Amino acid sequence: MADNQIIDAAKEHFGEVVAQQLERVERLKNEPDWLDYSSISPIVVGMLGGDGIGPRISAESQTVLEHLLKEEVDSGKVEFRVIDGLTIENRAEHLQSIPDDVLAEIKDCHVTLKGPTHTPEQGDGWPNLESANVSMRKELDLFANIRPVRIPSQGIDWTFFRENTEDMYAVGSQGLNVTEDLAMDFRVITTQGSRRIIDAAFAHARRTGRDRVTIVTKANIVKTTDGKFLDIAREVSENYPGIEWDGWYIDIMTAALINPARQQDFQVLALPNLYGDILTDEAAQIQGGVGTAGSANVGKQYAMFEAIHGSAPRMVREGRDQYADPSSLLRAGAMMLEHIGYADIGSKLHKAIDICGQYERKIVMTGRSTGSTSAEFGQYLMDTVADPSIEDRWQEYVDASG
């Protein structure tokens, strides 16, 4: 093929991508208001098992959450629904990252709690499907990925606001092999998408009594897209007097997070999708590993809460899935409880996970028969939440950590 034909084909492909994104911008300009959960009955919670150990930890998380919300479930204020079909086998059979019938079930729920799902990669034998997470974020417009990281002993109390629906991941499956030697991917940053994630970060800072928001980019090199994100931060900051903000580059930020001299400088961080994916995994590792962290994917009408670790298929192959640690998904469940209006129960669950998983450790998860099962750990958590002395036990943990 002649060079001019190659260029014309690339232009056509790029034009299609641009047209799709311009349509999306128009939708963003007319997005709905935030859903008021206090006006809804029942609040429908969808349970998505996913792949590998996902069904095991999802089932245990549902057991714990239904126990903690027993009165609400019994009275019909909260309803749990198990949604099957988000396995890689079913997605591959339908050649859809989320099959249509599964997506319809998800949209019938107000919030979902999701186990890990496998994302096909080059050469692994599965079809080239988009990540189920990415598809769900786009379909439900879950623009804010919120991940807290707290380590009292180190004075760390971070909350990351990672933009969820733009950047490299928004069009990650629409890249172009221009020739055998040239491959190109695309990056999308919009004014509307940047403003709402940065505004959410500032609003969280004001609501929780924080006084600093940190914006993470590489605007000195990636001047157009990262430059826009940084410009929007300047505009949004003007609406929040009393809250300072600063900008950091992603490369030095990865170093700063592991620098004890700087760790206490950060409170709320807002950043584009790819940088957020990298930095929040690093932060979770500082906390004790991705198995200890949960995350929220929040939009104005829907919300999805998930574990941030992988599906651990080896554990299933080796018959060890009953020993999978449900802590990450239960962390996400605690965030879900806070989101739908049960902040007190969510706070107690967070504290129980701290006590049981990081301090007392009367039952230890090892991922093998040398440790406890998911069900045994779940019972330990439920007993701890119900203990009238939970606040004293958690304060002991904080004092010991300090």
Short mmCIF file of C-alpha atoms in Angstrom, two decimals:
data_model
loop_
_atom_site.label_atom_id
_atom_site.label_comp_id
_atom_site.label_asym_id
_atom_site.label_seq_id
_atom_site.Cartn_x
_atom_site.Cartn_y
_atom_site.Cartn_z
CA MET A 1 0.00 0.00 0.00
CA ALA A 2 1.34 3.43 -0.94
CA ASP A 3 2.18 5.92 1.80
CA ASN A 4 -0.69 8.24 0.86
CA GLN A 5 -3.17 5.35 1.12
CA ILE A 6 -1.79 4.40 4.53
CA ILE A 7 -2.13 7.99 5.70
CA ASP A 8 -5.67 8.28 4.36
CA ALA A 9 -6.70 5.07 6.16
CA ALA A 10 -5.17 6.36 9.38
CA LYS A 11 -6.97 9.68 8.99
CA GLU A 12 -10.28 7.88 8.52
CA HIS A 13 -9.72 5.77 11.63
CA PHE A 14 -8.68 8.78 13.68
CA GLY A 15 -11.67 10.74 12.41
CA GLU A 16 -14.02 8.03 13.69
CA VAL A 17 -12.39 8.18 17.12
CA VAL A 18 -12.67 11.98 17.20
CA ALA A 19 -16.33 11.87 16.15
CA GLN A 20 -17.15 9.44 18.97
CA GLN A 21 -15.44 11.64 21.53
CA LEU A 22 -17.16 14.81 20.30
CA GLU A 23 -20.51 13.05 20.79
CA ARG A 24 -19.41 12.09 24.29
CA VAL A 25 -18.52 15.71 25.12
CA GLU A 26 -22.05 16.76 24.18
CA ARG A 27 -23.46 14.11 26.51
CA LEU A 28 -21.21 15.37 29.31
CA LYS A 29 -22.59 18.87 28.86
CA ASN A 30 -26.08 17.54 29.66
CA GLU A 31 -25.37 14.99 32.38
CA PRO A 32 -27.95 14.47 35.18
CA ASP A 33 -27.69 15.57 38.81
CA TRP A 34 -26.40 13.36 41.63
CA LEU A 35 -28.71 10.54 42.72
CA ASP A 36 -30.20 10.98 46.21
CA TYR A 37 -30.03 7.56 47.88
CA SER A 38 -32.13 8.72 50.83
CA SER A 39 -35.13 8.96 48.51
CA ILE A 40 -34.79 5.38 47.18
CA SER A 41 -36.37 2.22 48.57
CA PRO A 42 -35.15 -0.38 48.10
CA ILE A 43 -31.55 0.46 47.31
CA VAL A 44 -30.57 -2.40 45.00
CA VAL A 45 -27.03 -3.75 45.43
CA GLY A 46 -25.75 -5.97 42.62
CA MET A 47 -23.12 -8.59 43.49
CA LEU A 48 -20.76 -9.35 40.58
CA GLY A 49 -18.46 -12.32 41.23
CA GLY A 50 -16.22 -11.97 38.19
CA ASP A 51 -13.35 -14.39 37.58
CA GLY A 52 -10.99 -16.58 39.57
CA ILE A 53 -11.34 -16.00 43.30
CA GLY A 54 -13.95 -13.31 42.63
CA PRO A 55 -17.05 -15.47 43.23
CA ARG A 56 -15.58 -16.75 46.52
CA ILE A 57 -14.76 -13.35 48.01
CA SER A 58 -17.95 -11.85 46.57
CA ALA A 59 -20.08 -14.46 48.31
CA GLU A 60 -18.29 -13.89 51.62
CA SER A 61 -18.61 -10.13 51.26
CA GLN A 62 -22.34 -10.48 50.64
CA THR A 63 -22.65 -12.61 53.78
CA VAL A 64 -20.91 -9.94 55.86
CA LEU A 65 -22.82 -7.01 54.36
CA GLU A 66 -26.23 -8.66 54.65
CA HIS A 67 -25.40 -9.42 58.28
CA LEU A 68 -24.46 -5.80 58.96
CA LEU A 69 -27.57 -4.54 57.15
CA LYS A 70 -29.92 -7.19 58.49
CA GLU A 71 -32.59 -4.73 59.62
CA GLU A 72 -32.49 -2.87 56.31
CA VAL A 73 -32.63 -6.10 54.29
CA ASP A 74 -35.45 -7.53 56.40
CA SER A 75 -37.47 -4.31 56.09
CA GLY A 76 -36.93 -4.09 52.32
CA LYS A 77 -34.85 -0.91 52.41
CA VAL A 78 -31.85 -2.69 50.87
CA GLU A 79 -31.93 -5.58 48.39
CA PHE A 80 -28.95 -7.70 47.29
CA ARG A 81 -28.97 -9.33 43.83
CA VAL A 82 -26.41 -11.81 42.50
CA ILE A 83 -25.59 -11.09 38.85
CA ASP A 84 -23.85 -13.90 37.00
CA GLY A 85 -22.30 -13.71 33.56
CA LEU A 86 -19.32 -11.39 34.00
CA THR A 87 -16.86 -14.27 33.65
CA ILE A 88 -14.22 -14.18 30.93
CA GLU A 89 -15.76 -17.32 29.41
CA ASN A 90 -19.16 -15.69 28.99
CA ARG A 91 -17.70 -12.42 27.79
CA ALA A 92 -15.58 -14.27 25.21
CA GLU A 93 -18.57 -16.33 24.05
CA HIS A 94 -20.55 -13.16 23.39
CA LEU A 95 -17.52 -11.20 22.16
CA GLN A 96 -18.56 -8.37 24.49
CA SER A 97 -16.68 -6.96 27.44
CA ILE A 98 -20.05 -6.85 29.22
CA PRO A 99 -22.76 -8.97 27.55
CA ASP A 100 -25.96 -7.05 26.89
CA ASP A 101 -28.11 -9.06 29.30
CA VAL A 102 -25.57 -8.65 32.08
CA LEU A 103 -25.35 -4.89 31.46
CA ALA A 104 -29.13 -4.64 31.64
CA GLU A 105 -29.10 -6.36 35.05
CA ILE A 106 -26.37 -4.03 36.26
CA LYS A 107 -28.37 -0.98 35.18
CA ASP A 108 -31.30 -2.26 37.23
CA CYS A 109 -29.12 -1.84 40.35
CA HIS A 110 -28.21 1.43 42.04
CA VAL A 111 -24.77 0.24 43.14
CA THR A 112 -22.70 -2.87 42.49
CA LEU A 113 -19.95 -4.66 44.40
CA LYS A 114 -17.62 -6.34 41.94
CA GLY A 115 -14.98 -9.04 42.21
CA PRO A 116 -11.90 -9.01 39.95
CA THR A 117 -12.33 -9.70 36.23
CA HIS A 118 -9.73 -10.91 33.75
CA THR A 119 -8.76 -8.48 30.99
CA PRO A 120 -7.43 -10.23 27.84
CA GLU A 121 -3.93 -9.32 26.79
CA GLN A 122 -2.00 -9.95 23.59
CA GLY A 123 -1.22 -13.63 23.16
CA ASP A 124 -3.22 -15.05 26.08
CA GLY A 125 -5.72 -16.86 23.88
CA TRP A 126 -8.78 -14.75 24.69
CA PRO A 127 -10.46 -12.39 22.19
CA ASN A 128 -9.30 -8.77 22.13
CA LEU A 129 -12.02 -7.52 24.47
CA GLU A 130 -12.00 -4.21 26.25
CA SER A 131 -11.59 -4.38 30.02
CA ALA A 132 -14.92 -5.03 31.75
CA ASN A 133 -13.98 -2.30 34.22
CA VAL A 134 -13.36 0.22 31.46
CA SER A 135 -16.62 -0.71 29.73
CA MET A 136 -18.62 -0.41 32.94
CA ARG A 137 -17.08 2.94 33.73
CA LYS A 138 -18.02 4.22 30.28
CA GLU A 139 -21.49 2.64 30.12
CA LEU A 140 -22.47 3.92 33.59
CA ASP A 141 -20.34 7.07 33.42
CA LEU A 142 -18.45 6.15 36.59
CA PHE A 143 -16.01 9.01 36.25
CA ALA A 144 -14.44 9.03 39.73
CA ASN A 145 -12.26 6.21 40.96
CA ILE A 146 -11.79 6.92 44.67
CA ARG A 147 -9.15 5.03 46.65
CA PRO A 148 -8.31 5.80 50.28
CA VAL A 149 -4.98 4.74 51.79
CA ARG A 150 -4.54 5.10 55.56
CA ILE A 151 -1.55 4.08 57.69
CA PRO A 152 -1.77 5.76 61.12
CA SER A 153 1.73 4.68 62.17
CA GLN A 154 3.23 6.68 59.28
CA GLY A 155 0.83 9.60 59.40
CA ILE A 156 -0.52 8.61 55.99
CA ASP A 157 -4.12 9.54 55.20
CA TRP A 158 -4.47 9.85 51.43
CA THR A 159 -7.53 9.86 49.20
CA PHE A 160 -6.93 9.49 45.46
CA PHE A 161 -9.42 10.77 42.88
CA ARG A 162 -8.47 9.05 39.64
CA GLU A 163 -10.39 10.11 36.54
CA ASN A 164 -12.01 6.94 35.23
CA THR A 165 -13.46 7.51 31.77
CA GLU A 166 -10.84 9.35 29.75
CA ASP A 167 -7.10 9.31 29.05
CA MET A 168 -5.43 6.31 27.40
CA TYR A 169 -8.02 3.85 28.67
CA ALA A 170 -10.99 5.61 27.07
CA VAL A 171 -9.91 4.47 23.60
CA GLY A 172 -7.47 1.75 24.58
CA SER A 173 -8.97 -0.78 22.19
CA GLN A 174 -9.12 1.71 19.29
CA GLY A 175 -5.43 2.07 18.63
CA LEU A 176 -4.12 1.66 15.13
CA ASN A 177 -1.41 -0.47 13.57
CA VAL A 178 -0.61 2.02 10.83
CA THR A 179 1.94 -0.37 9.28
CA GLU A 180 3.80 -3.45 10.50
CA ASP A 181 6.36 -1.05 11.97
CA LEU A 182 4.17 1.76 13.34
CA ALA A 183 1.54 1.40 16.08
CA MET A 184 -0.36 4.34 17.54
CA ASP A 185 -2.73 4.75 20.46
CA PHE A 186 -4.84 7.78 21.38
CA ARG A 187 -5.34 9.85 24.51
CA VAL A 188 -8.50 11.77 25.44
CA ILE A 189 -8.75 14.59 27.99
CA THR A 190 -11.82 16.86 28.00
CA THR A 191 -12.67 20.06 29.81
CA GLN A 192 -15.86 18.55 31.22
CA GLY A 193 -14.25 15.30 32.35
CA SER A 194 -11.33 17.06 34.00
CA ARG A 195 -13.53 19.60 35.77
CA ARG A 196 -15.86 17.09 37.40
CA ILE A 197 -13.10 14.85 38.80
CA ILE A 198 -11.07 17.80 40.09
CA ASP A 199 -14.19 19.39 41.54
CA ALA A 200 -15.04 16.09 43.26
CA ALA A 201 -11.57 16.05 44.83
CA PHE A 202 -11.85 19.63 46.11
CA ALA A 203 -15.40 19.01 47.38
CA HIS A 204 -14.18 15.93 49.27
CA ALA A 205 -11.36 17.96 50.79
CA ARG A 206 -13.79 20.63 52.00
CA ARG A 207 -16.31 18.06 53.28
CA THR A 208 -13.68 16.13 55.26
CA GLY A 209 -11.78 19.09 56.66
CA ARG A 210 -8.69 18.80 54.47
CA ASP A 211 -6.82 21.87 53.32
CA ARG A 212 -4.75 20.66 50.36
CA VAL A 213 -5.38 19.03 46.98
CA THR A 214 -2.48 17.76 44.87
CA ILE A 215 -2.82 17.56 41.08
CA VAL A 216 -0.60 14.98 39.34
CA THR A 217 0.30 15.30 35.65
CA LYS A 218 3.27 15.35 33.28
CA ALA A 219 2.27 18.74 31.88
CA ASN A 220 5.86 19.81 31.27
CA ILE A 221 6.14 17.17 28.54
CA VAL A 222 2.58 16.18 27.62
CA LYS A 223 1.59 19.77 27.14
CA THR A 224 -1.80 19.58 25.40
CA THR A 225 -3.77 16.96 27.35
CA ASP A 226 -2.01 17.16 30.71
CA GLY A 227 -1.80 20.90 30.23
CA LYS A 228 -5.60 21.05 29.95
CA PHE A 229 -5.99 18.99 33.15
CA LEU A 230 -3.69 21.40 34.99
CA ASP A 231 -5.44 24.48 33.59
CA ILE A 232 -8.81 23.16 34.76
CA ALA A 233 -7.34 22.61 38.24
CA ARG A 234 -6.41 26.28 38.38
CA GLU A 235 -9.97 27.24 37.46
CA VAL A 236 -11.65 24.86 39.92
CA SER A 237 -9.38 25.91 42.80
CA GLU A 238 -10.84 29.41 42.63
CA ASN A 239 -14.19 27.99 43.85
CA TYR A 240 -12.61 26.60 47.01
CA PRO A 241 -11.02 29.40 49.04
CA GLY A 242 -9.12 28.08 52.01
CA ILE A 243 -8.01 24.93 50.22
CA GLU A 244 -4.51 25.11 48.81
CA TRP A 245 -3.42 23.13 45.79
CA ASP A 246 -0.15 22.18 44.18
CA GLY A 247 0.95 20.34 41.06
CA TRP A 248 3.37 17.41 40.91
CA TYR A 249 4.76 15.44 37.99
CA ILE A 250 3.93 11.74 37.98
CA ASP A 251 7.54 10.55 37.92
CA ILE A 252 8.68 12.45 41.01
CA MET A 253 5.36 11.72 42.75
CA THR A 254 6.05 7.98 42.57
CA ALA A 255 9.25 8.69 44.49
CA ALA A 256 7.63 11.11 46.94
CA LEU A 257 5.05 8.57 48.06
CA ILE A 258 7.77 6.29 49.40
CA ASN A 259 9.77 9.14 50.94
CA PRO A 260 8.97 9.27 54.70
CA ALA A 261 9.93 12.93 54.74
CA ARG A 262 7.18 13.79 52.24
CA GLN A 263 4.39 11.28 52.90
CA GLN A 264 2.51 13.47 55.36
CA ASP A 265 2.45 16.35 52.85
CA PHE A 266 -0.31 14.74 50.78
CA GLN A 267 -4.01 14.58 51.58
CA VAL A 268 -6.29 14.51 48.52
CA LEU A 269 -4.84 13.81 45.08
CA ALA A 270 -6.53 14.18 41.68
CA LEU A 271 -5.03 12.79 38.51
CA PRO A 272 -5.80 11.45 35.02
CA ASN A 273 -6.62 7.80 34.47
CA LEU A 274 -3.29 6.15 33.59
CA TYR A 275 -1.27 7.99 36.23
CA GLY A 276 -3.98 7.21 38.76
CA ASP A 277 -3.88 3.50 37.95
CA ILE A 278 -0.13 3.38 38.56
CA LEU A 279 0.01 5.61 41.62
CA THR A 280 -2.88 4.02 43.49
CA ASP A 281 -1.35 0.56 43.16
CA GLU A 282 1.90 1.93 44.55
CA ALA A 283 0.01 3.54 47.42
CA ALA A 284 -1.87 0.32 48.13
CA GLN A 285 1.44 -1.55 48.31
CA ILE A 286 2.68 0.95 50.89
CA GLN A 287 -0.46 0.19 52.89
CA GLY A 288 0.22 -3.54 52.78
CA GLY A 289 -0.55 -4.69 49.24
CA VAL A 290 -3.36 -4.43 46.72
CA GLY A 291 -5.17 -7.16 48.65
CA THR A 292 -5.76 -4.67 51.46
CA ALA A 293 -7.33 -1.93 49.35
CA GLY A 294 -10.74 -1.33 47.88
CA SER A 295 -11.95 1.32 45.51
CA ALA A 296 -15.07 3.20 44.53
CA ASN A 297 -16.11 3.97 40.96
CA VAL A 298 -18.68 6.71 41.29
CA GLY A 299 -20.91 8.52 38.85
CA LYS A 300 -23.89 10.74 39.37
CA GLN A 301 -26.45 7.97 38.79
CA TYR A 302 -24.57 4.72 39.42
CA ALA A 303 -21.65 3.51 41.52
CA MET A 304 -19.50 0.38 41.40
CA PHE A 305 -17.21 -0.73 44.25
CA GLU A 306 -14.47 -3.28 43.66
CA ALA A 307 -11.36 -5.03 44.86
CA ILE A 308 -8.29 -3.71 43.09
CA HIS A 309 -6.30 -6.94 42.98
CA GLY A 310 -6.39 -9.56 40.23
CA SER A 311 -8.46 -12.72 39.91
CA ALA A 312 -5.70 -15.11 41.10
CA PRO A 313 -6.64 -17.99 38.76
CA ARG A 314 -3.78 -20.09 40.14
CA MET A 315 -5.48 -20.22 43.53
CA VAL A 316 -8.57 -21.67 41.86
CA ARG A 317 -6.55 -24.18 39.80
CA GLU A 318 -4.80 -25.34 42.95
CA GLY A 319 -8.05 -25.58 44.92
CA ARG A 320 -7.10 -22.79 47.30
CA ASP A 321 -9.84 -20.26 46.54
CA GLN A 322 -11.53 -20.90 49.90
CA TYR A 323 -8.44 -19.31 51.47
CA ALA A 324 -8.70 -16.09 49.42
CA ASP A 325 -8.58 -12.92 51.50
CA PRO A 326 -11.85 -10.93 51.12
CA SER A 327 -10.40 -7.81 52.77
CA SER A 328 -10.07 -5.74 49.60
CA LEU A 329 -13.63 -6.37 48.48
CA LEU A 330 -14.90 -5.77 52.00
CA ARG A 331 -12.99 -2.47 52.08
CA ALA A 332 -14.89 -1.61 48.94
CA GLY A 333 -18.07 -2.77 50.65
CA ALA A 334 -17.41 -0.41 53.55
CA MET A 335 -17.02 2.45 51.05
CA MET A 336 -20.30 1.38 49.45
CA LEU A 337 -22.07 1.50 52.81
CA GLU A 338 -20.81 5.06 53.33
CA HIS A 339 -21.88 6.03 49.82
CA ILE A 340 -25.48 4.84 50.15
CA GLY A 341 -26.04 6.45 53.55
CA TYR A 342 -24.81 3.96 56.15
CA ALA A 343 -21.65 5.79 57.15
CA ASP A 344 -21.63 4.52 60.74
CA ILE A 345 -21.76 0.86 59.70
CA GLY A 346 -19.18 1.49 56.97
CA SER A 347 -16.84 3.14 59.48
CA LYS A 348 -17.14 0.18 61.85
CA LEU A 349 -16.37 -2.25 59.04
CA HIS A 350 -13.26 -0.24 58.07
CA LYS A 351 -12.12 -0.34 61.69
CA ALA A 352 -12.84 -4.06 62.00
CA ILE A 353 -10.67 -4.74 58.94
CA ASP A 354 -7.88 -2.68 60.52
CA ILE A 355 -8.18 -4.54 63.82
CA CYS A 356 -8.54 -8.02 62.39
CA GLY A 357 -6.18 -7.75 59.43
CA GLN A 358 -3.43 -5.44 60.65
CA TYR A 359 -3.39 -5.47 64.46
CA GLU A 360 -4.82 -8.37 66.47
CA ARG A 361 -4.67 -10.94 63.68
CA LYS A 362 -6.24 -13.65 65.81
CA ILE A 363 -7.13 -15.24 62.48
CA VAL A 364 -4.50 -14.90 59.76
CA MET A 365 -5.03 -15.10 56.00
CA THR A 366 -2.14 -16.76 54.14
CA GLY A 367 -3.89 -17.82 50.93
CA ARG A 368 -3.23 -21.46 51.86
CA SER A 369 -4.33 -24.11 54.33
CA THR A 370 -1.76 -22.69 56.74
CA GLY A 371 -4.19 -19.83 57.37
CA SER A 372 -7.89 -19.24 57.77
CA THR A 373 -10.61 -19.49 55.16
CA SER A 374 -12.53 -16.55 53.76
CA ALA A 375 -15.56 -17.59 55.80
CA GLU A 376 -13.58 -17.77 59.05
CA PHE A 377 -12.15 -14.31 58.46
CA GLY A 378 -15.60 -12.97 57.59
CA GLN A 379 -16.98 -14.30 60.88
CA TYR A 380 -14.07 -12.66 62.73
CA LEU A 381 -15.05 -9.33 61.14
CA MET A 382 -18.73 -9.70 61.95
CA ASP A 383 -17.95 -10.53 65.57
CA THR A 384 -15.64 -7.51 65.78
CA VAL A 385 -18.18 -5.08 64.33
CA ALA A 386 -20.73 -6.35 66.86
CA ASP A 387 -18.33 -5.97 69.79
CA PRO A 388 -19.34 -2.97 71.97
CA SER A 389 -15.64 -2.34 72.62
CA ILE A 390 -14.71 -2.00 68.94
CA GLU A 391 -13.79 1.68 69.35
CA ASP A 392 -11.41 0.84 72.23
CA ARG A 393 -9.87 -2.00 70.23
CA TRP A 394 -9.36 0.31 67.24
CA GLN A 395 -7.80 3.00 69.43
CA GLU A 396 -5.39 0.38 70.77
CA TYR A 397 -4.44 -0.35 67.15
CA VAL A 398 -3.87 3.36 66.43
CA ASP A 399 -1.82 3.86 69.61
CA ALA A 400 0.26 0.75 68.93
CA SER A 401 0.85 1.78 65.32
CA GLY A 402 1.98 5.26 66.41
#
